[in-house]
mmCIF file with all atom_site columns, C-alpha atoms in Angstrom:
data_model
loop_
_atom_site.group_PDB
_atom_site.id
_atom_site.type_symbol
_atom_site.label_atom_id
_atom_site.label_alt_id
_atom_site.label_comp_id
_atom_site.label_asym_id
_atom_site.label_entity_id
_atom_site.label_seq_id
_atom_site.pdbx_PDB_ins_code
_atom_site.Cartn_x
_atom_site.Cartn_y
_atom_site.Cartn_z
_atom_site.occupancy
_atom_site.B_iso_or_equiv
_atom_site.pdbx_formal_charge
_atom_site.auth_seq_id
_atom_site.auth_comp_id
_atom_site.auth_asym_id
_atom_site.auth_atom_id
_atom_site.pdbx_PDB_model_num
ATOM 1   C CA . UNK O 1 1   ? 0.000   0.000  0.000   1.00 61.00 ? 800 UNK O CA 1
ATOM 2   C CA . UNK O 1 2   ? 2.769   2.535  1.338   1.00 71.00 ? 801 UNK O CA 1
ATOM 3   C CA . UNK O 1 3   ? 3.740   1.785  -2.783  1.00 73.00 ? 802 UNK O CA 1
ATOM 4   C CA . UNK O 1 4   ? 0.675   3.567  -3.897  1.00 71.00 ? 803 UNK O CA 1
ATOM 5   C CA . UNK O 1 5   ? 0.526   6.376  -2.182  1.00 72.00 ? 804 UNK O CA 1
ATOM 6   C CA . UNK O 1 6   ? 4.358   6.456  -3.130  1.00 73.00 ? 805 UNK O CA 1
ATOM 7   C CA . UNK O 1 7   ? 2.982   6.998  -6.706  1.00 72.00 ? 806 UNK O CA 1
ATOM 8   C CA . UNK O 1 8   ? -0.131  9.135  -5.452  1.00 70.00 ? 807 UNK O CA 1
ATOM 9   C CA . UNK O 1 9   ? 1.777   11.670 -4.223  1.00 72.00 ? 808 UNK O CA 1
ATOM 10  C CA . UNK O 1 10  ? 4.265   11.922 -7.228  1.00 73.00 ? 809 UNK O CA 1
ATOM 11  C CA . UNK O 1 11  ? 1.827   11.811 -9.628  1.00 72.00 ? 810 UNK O CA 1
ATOM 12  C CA . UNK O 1 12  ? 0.243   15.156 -7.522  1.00 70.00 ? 811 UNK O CA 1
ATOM 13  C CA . UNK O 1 13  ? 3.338   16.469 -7.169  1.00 72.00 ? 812 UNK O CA 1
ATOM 14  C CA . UNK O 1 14  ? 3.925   16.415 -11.185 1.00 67.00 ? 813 UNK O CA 1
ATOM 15  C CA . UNK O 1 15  ? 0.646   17.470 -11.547 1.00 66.00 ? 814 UNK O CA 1
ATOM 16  C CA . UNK O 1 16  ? 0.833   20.477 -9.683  1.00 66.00 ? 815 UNK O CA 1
ATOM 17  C CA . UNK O 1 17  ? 3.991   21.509 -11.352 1.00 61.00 ? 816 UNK O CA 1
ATOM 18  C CA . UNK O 1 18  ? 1.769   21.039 -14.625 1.00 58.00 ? 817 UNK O CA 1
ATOM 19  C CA . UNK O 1 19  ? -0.787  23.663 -13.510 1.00 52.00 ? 818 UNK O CA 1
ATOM 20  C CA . UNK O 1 20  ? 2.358   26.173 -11.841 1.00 58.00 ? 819 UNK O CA 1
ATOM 21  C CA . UNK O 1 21  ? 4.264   25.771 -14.934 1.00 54.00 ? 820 UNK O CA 1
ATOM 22  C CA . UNK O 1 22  ? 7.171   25.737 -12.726 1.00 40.00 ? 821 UNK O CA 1
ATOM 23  C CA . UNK O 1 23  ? 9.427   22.466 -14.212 1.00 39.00 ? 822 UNK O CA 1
ATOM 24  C CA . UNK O 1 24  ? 10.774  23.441 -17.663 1.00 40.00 ? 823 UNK O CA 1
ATOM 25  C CA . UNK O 1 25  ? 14.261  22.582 -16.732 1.00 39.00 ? 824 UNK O CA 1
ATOM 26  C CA . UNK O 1 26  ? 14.087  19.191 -18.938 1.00 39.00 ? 825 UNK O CA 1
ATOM 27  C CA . UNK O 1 27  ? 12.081  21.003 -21.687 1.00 42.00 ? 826 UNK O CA 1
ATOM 28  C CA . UNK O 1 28  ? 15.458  21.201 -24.152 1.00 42.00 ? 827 UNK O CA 1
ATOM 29  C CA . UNK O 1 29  ? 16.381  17.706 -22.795 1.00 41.00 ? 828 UNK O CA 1
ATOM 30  C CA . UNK O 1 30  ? 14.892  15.478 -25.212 1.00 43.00 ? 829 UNK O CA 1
ATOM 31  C CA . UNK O 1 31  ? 13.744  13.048 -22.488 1.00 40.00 ? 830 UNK O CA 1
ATOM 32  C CA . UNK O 1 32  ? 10.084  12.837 -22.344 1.00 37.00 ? 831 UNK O CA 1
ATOM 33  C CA . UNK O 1 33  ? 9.791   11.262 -19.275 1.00 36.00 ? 832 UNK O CA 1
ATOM 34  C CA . UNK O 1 34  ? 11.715  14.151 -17.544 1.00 33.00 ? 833 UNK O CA 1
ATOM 35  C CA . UNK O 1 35  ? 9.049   16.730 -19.555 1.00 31.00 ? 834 UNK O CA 1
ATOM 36  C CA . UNK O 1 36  ? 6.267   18.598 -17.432 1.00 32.00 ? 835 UNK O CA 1
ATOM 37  C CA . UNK O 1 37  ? 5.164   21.944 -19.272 1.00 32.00 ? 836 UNK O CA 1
ATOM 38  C CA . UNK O 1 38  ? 2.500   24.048 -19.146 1.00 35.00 ? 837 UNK O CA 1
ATOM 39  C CA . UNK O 1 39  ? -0.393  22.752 -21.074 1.00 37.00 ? 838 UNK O CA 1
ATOM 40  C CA . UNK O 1 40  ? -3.285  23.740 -19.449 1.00 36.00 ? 839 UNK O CA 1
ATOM 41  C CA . UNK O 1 41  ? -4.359  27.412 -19.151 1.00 38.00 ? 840 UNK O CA 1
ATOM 42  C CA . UNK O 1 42  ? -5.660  27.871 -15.517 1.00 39.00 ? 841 UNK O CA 1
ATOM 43  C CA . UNK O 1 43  ? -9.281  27.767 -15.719 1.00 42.00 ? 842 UNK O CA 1
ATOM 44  C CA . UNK O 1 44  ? -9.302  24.305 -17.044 1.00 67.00 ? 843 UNK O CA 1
ATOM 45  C CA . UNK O 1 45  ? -9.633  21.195 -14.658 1.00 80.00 ? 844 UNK O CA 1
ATOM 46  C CA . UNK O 1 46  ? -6.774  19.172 -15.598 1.00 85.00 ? 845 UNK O CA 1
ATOM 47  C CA . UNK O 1 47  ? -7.547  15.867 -16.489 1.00 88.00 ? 846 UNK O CA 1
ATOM 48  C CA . UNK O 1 48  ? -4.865  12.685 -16.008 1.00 91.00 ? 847 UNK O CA 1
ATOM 49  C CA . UNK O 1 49  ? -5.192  9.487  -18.045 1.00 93.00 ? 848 UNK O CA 1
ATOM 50  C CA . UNK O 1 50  ? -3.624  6.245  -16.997 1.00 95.00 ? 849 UNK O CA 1
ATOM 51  C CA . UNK O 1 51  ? -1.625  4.145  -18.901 1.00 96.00 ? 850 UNK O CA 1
ATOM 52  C CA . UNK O 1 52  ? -1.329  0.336  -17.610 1.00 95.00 ? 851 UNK O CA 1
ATOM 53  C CA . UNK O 1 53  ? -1.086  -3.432 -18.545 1.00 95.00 ? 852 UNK O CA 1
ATOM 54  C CA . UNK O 1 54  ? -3.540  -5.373 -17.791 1.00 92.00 ? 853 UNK O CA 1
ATOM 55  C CA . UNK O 1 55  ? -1.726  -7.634 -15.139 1.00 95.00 ? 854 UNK O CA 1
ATOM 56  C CA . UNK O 1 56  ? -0.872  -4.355 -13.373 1.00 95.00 ? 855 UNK O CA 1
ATOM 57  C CA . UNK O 1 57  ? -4.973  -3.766 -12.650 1.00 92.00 ? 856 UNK O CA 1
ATOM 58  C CA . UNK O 1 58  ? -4.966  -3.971 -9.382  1.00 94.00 ? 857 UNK O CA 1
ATOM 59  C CA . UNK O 1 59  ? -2.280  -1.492 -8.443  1.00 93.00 ? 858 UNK O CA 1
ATOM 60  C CA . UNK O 1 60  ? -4.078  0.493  -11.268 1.00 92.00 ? 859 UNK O CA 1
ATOM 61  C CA . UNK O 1 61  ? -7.349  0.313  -8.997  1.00 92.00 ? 860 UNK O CA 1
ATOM 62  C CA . UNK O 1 62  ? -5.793  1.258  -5.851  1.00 91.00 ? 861 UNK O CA 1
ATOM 63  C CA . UNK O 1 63  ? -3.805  4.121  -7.598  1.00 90.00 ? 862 UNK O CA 1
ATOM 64  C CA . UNK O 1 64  ? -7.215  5.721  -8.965  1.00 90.00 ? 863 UNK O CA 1
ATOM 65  C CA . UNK O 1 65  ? -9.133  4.754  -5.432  1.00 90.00 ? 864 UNK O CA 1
ATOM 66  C CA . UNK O 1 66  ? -6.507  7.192  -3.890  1.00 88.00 ? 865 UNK O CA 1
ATOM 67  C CA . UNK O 1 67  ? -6.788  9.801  -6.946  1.00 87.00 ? 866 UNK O CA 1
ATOM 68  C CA . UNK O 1 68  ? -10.264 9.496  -6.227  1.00 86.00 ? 867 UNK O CA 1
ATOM 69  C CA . UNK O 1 69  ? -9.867  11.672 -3.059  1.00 87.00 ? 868 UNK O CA 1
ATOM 70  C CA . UNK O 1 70  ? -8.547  14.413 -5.151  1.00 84.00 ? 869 UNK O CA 1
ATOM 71  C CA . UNK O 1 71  ? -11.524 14.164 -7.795  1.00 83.00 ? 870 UNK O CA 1
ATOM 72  C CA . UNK O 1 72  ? -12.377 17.835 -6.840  1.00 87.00 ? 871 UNK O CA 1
ATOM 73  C CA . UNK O 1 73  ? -8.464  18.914 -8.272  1.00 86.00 ? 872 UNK O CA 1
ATOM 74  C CA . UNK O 1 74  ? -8.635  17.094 -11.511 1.00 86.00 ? 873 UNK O CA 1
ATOM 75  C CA . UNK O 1 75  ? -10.209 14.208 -13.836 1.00 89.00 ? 874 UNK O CA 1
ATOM 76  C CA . UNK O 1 76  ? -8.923  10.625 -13.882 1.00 90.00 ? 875 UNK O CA 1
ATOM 77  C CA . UNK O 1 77  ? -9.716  8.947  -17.561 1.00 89.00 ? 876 UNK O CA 1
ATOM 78  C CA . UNK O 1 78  ? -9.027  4.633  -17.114 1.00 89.00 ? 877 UNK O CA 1
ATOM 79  C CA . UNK O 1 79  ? -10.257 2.487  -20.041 1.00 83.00 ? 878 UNK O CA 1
ATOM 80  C CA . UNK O 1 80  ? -12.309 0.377  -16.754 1.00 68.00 ? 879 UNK O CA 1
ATOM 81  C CA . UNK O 1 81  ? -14.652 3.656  -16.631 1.00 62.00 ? 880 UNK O CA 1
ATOM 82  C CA . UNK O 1 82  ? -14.567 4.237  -20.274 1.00 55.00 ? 881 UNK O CA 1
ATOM 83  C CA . UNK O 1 83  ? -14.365 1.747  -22.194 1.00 61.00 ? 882 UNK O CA 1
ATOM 84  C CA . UNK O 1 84  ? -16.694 -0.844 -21.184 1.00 59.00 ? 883 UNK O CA 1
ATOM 85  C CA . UNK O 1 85  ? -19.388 -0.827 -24.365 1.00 60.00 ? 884 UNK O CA 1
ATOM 86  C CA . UNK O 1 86  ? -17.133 0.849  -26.793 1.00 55.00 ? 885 UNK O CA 1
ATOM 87  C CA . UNK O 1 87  ? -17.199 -0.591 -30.273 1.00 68.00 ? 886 UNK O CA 1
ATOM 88  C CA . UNK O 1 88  ? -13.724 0.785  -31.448 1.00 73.00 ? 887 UNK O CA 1
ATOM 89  C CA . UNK O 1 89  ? -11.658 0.198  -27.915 1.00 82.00 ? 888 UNK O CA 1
ATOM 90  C CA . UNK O 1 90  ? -8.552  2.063  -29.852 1.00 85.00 ? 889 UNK O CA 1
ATOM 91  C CA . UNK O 1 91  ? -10.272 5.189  -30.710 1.00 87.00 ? 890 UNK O CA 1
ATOM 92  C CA . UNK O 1 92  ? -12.252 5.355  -27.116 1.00 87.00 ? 891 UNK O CA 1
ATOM 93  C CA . UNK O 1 93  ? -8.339  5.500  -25.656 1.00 89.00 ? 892 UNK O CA 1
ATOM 94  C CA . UNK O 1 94  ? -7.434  7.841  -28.373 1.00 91.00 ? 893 UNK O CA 1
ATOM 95  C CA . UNK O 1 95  ? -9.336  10.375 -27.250 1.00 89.00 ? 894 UNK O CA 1
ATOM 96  C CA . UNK O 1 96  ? -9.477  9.772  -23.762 1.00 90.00 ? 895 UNK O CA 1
ATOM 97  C CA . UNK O 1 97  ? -5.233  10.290 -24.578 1.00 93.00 ? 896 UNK O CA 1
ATOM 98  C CA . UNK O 1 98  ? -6.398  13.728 -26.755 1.00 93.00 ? 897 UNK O CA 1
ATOM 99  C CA . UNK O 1 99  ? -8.051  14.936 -23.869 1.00 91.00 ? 898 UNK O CA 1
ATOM 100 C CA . UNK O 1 100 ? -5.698  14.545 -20.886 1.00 92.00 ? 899 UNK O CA 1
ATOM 101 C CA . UNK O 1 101 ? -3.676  17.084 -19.771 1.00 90.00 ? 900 UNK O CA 1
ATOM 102 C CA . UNK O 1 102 ? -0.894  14.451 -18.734 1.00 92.00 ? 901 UNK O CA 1
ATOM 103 C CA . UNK O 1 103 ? -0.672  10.459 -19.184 1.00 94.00 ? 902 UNK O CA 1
ATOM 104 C CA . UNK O 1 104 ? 0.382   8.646  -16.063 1.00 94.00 ? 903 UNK O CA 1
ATOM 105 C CA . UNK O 1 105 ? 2.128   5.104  -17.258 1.00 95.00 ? 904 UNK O CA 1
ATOM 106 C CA . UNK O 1 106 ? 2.357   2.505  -14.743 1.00 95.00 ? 905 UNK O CA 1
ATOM 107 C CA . UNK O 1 107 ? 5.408   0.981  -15.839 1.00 94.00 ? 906 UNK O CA 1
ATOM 108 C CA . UNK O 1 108 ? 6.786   -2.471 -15.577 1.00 95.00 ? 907 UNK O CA 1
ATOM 109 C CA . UNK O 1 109 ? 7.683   -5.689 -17.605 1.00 93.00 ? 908 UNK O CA 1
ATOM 110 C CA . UNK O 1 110 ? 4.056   -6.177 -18.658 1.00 95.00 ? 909 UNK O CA 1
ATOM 111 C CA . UNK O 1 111 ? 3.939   -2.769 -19.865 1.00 94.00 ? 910 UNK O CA 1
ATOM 112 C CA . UNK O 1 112 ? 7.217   -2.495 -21.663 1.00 93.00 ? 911 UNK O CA 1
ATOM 113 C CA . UNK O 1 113 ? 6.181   -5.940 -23.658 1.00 93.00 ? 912 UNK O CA 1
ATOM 114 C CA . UNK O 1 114 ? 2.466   -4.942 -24.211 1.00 94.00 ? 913 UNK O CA 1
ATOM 115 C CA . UNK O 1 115 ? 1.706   -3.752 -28.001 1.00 94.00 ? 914 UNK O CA 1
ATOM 116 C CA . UNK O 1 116 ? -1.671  -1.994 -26.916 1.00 93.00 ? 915 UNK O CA 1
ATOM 117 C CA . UNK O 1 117 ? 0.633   -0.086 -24.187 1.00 94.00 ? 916 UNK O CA 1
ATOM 118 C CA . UNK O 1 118 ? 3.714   0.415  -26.698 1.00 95.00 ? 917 UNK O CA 1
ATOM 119 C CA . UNK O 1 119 ? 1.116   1.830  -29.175 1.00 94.00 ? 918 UNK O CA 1
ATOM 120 C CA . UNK O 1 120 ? -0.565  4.325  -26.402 1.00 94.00 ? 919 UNK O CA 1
ATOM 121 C CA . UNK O 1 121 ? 2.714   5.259  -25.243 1.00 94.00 ? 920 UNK O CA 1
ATOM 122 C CA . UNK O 1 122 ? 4.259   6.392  -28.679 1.00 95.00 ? 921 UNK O CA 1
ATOM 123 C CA . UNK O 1 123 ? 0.921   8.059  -29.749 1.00 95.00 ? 922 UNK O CA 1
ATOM 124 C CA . UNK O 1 124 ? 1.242   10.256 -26.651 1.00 95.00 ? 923 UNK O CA 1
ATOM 125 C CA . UNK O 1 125 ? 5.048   11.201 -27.000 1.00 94.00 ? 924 UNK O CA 1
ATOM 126 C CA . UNK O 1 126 ? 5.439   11.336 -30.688 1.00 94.00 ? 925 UNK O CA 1
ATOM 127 C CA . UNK O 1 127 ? 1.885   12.657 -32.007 1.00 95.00 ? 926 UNK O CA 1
ATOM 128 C CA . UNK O 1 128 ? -0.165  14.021 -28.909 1.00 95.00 ? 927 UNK O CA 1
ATOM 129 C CA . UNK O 1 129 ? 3.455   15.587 -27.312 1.00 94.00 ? 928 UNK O CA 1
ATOM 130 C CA . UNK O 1 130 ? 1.872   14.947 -23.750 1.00 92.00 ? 929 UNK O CA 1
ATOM 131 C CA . UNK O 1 131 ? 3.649   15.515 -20.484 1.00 92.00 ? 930 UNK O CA 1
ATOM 132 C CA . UNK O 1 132 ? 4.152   11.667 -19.412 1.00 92.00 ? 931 UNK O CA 1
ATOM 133 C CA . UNK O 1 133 ? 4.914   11.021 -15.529 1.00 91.00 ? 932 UNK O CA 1
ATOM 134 C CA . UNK O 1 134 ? 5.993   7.289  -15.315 1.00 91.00 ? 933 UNK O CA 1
ATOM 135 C CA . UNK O 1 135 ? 5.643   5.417  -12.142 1.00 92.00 ? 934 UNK O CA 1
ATOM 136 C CA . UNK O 1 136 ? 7.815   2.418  -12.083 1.00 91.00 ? 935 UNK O CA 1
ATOM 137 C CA . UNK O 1 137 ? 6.401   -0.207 -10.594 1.00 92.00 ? 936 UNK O CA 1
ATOM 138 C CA . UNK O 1 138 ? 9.330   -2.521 -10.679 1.00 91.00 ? 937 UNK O CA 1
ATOM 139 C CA . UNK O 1 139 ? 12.699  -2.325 -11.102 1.00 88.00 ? 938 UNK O CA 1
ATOM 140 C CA . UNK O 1 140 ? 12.842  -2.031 -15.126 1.00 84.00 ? 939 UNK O CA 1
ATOM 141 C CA . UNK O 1 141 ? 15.732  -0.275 -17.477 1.00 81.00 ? 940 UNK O CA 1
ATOM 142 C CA . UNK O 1 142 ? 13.706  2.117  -20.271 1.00 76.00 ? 941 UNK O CA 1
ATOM 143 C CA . UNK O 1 143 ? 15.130  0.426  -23.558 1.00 80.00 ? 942 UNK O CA 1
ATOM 144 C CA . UNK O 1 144 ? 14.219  0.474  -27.190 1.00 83.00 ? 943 UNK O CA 1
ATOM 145 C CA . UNK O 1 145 ? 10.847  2.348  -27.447 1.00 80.00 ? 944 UNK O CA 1
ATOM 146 C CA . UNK O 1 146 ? 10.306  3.291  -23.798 1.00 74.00 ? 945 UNK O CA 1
#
């Protein structure tokens, strides 16, 4: 447990230096992960998406149970809530992606050998340009794409 409010509280902290604008020393860096800009004006209610692998659900559901608490700061978009009856699963994430302000990835093993979360993952940092805050929920080395 003492893991997930680990990630809780980073994934507020990042958040909050979202809104403030206040962490643009990575900006030139080239390292996405180390990216938070400004990309929500502030009378917007930033929204957060999650990124996951399946067989990381039920950290997933105890990271957004804590978010939860916080529901009056910002949005939390999961495919759970979502995505249930959609037709076109892909394009229900797409835009779920389009309209976050930032795209939390819970990232392990699972994740880094998942196609669905390779394909969410590059959509976000090459075509949407999102601010990405990873939380790593194992000991993993980024390689190729991530």
């Amino acid at each position: 447990m003492e893991s997930i409010r680990n990630a809780a509280r980073g994934i507020l902290y990042n958040l909050d230096k979202v809104i403030d604008g206040t962490n643009r020393e990575a900006e030139d860096s080239g390292n996405q992960f180390n990216t938070i800009q400004t990309v929500i004006s502030s009378t917007d209610k930033p929204s957060i998406m999650i990124s996951y692998c399946h067989e990381n659900k039920e950290f997933c559901g105890k990271l957004l149970e804590l978010l939860s608490t916080h529901r009056d700061e910002f949005d939390v978009w999961i495919d759970q809530t979502h995505c249930q009856s959609a037709s076109d699963l892909w394009e229900v994430i797409a835009y779920g992606m389009e309209q976050a302000h930032v795209i939390v990835c819970l990232v392990s093993n699972h994740y880094y050998e998942s196609k669905s979360c390779r394909r969410e993952f590059t959509y976000a940092v090459e075509t949407l340009k999102k601010p990405i805050v990873p939380v790593l929920l194992e000991d993993i080395e980024p390689k190729g794409w991530l």
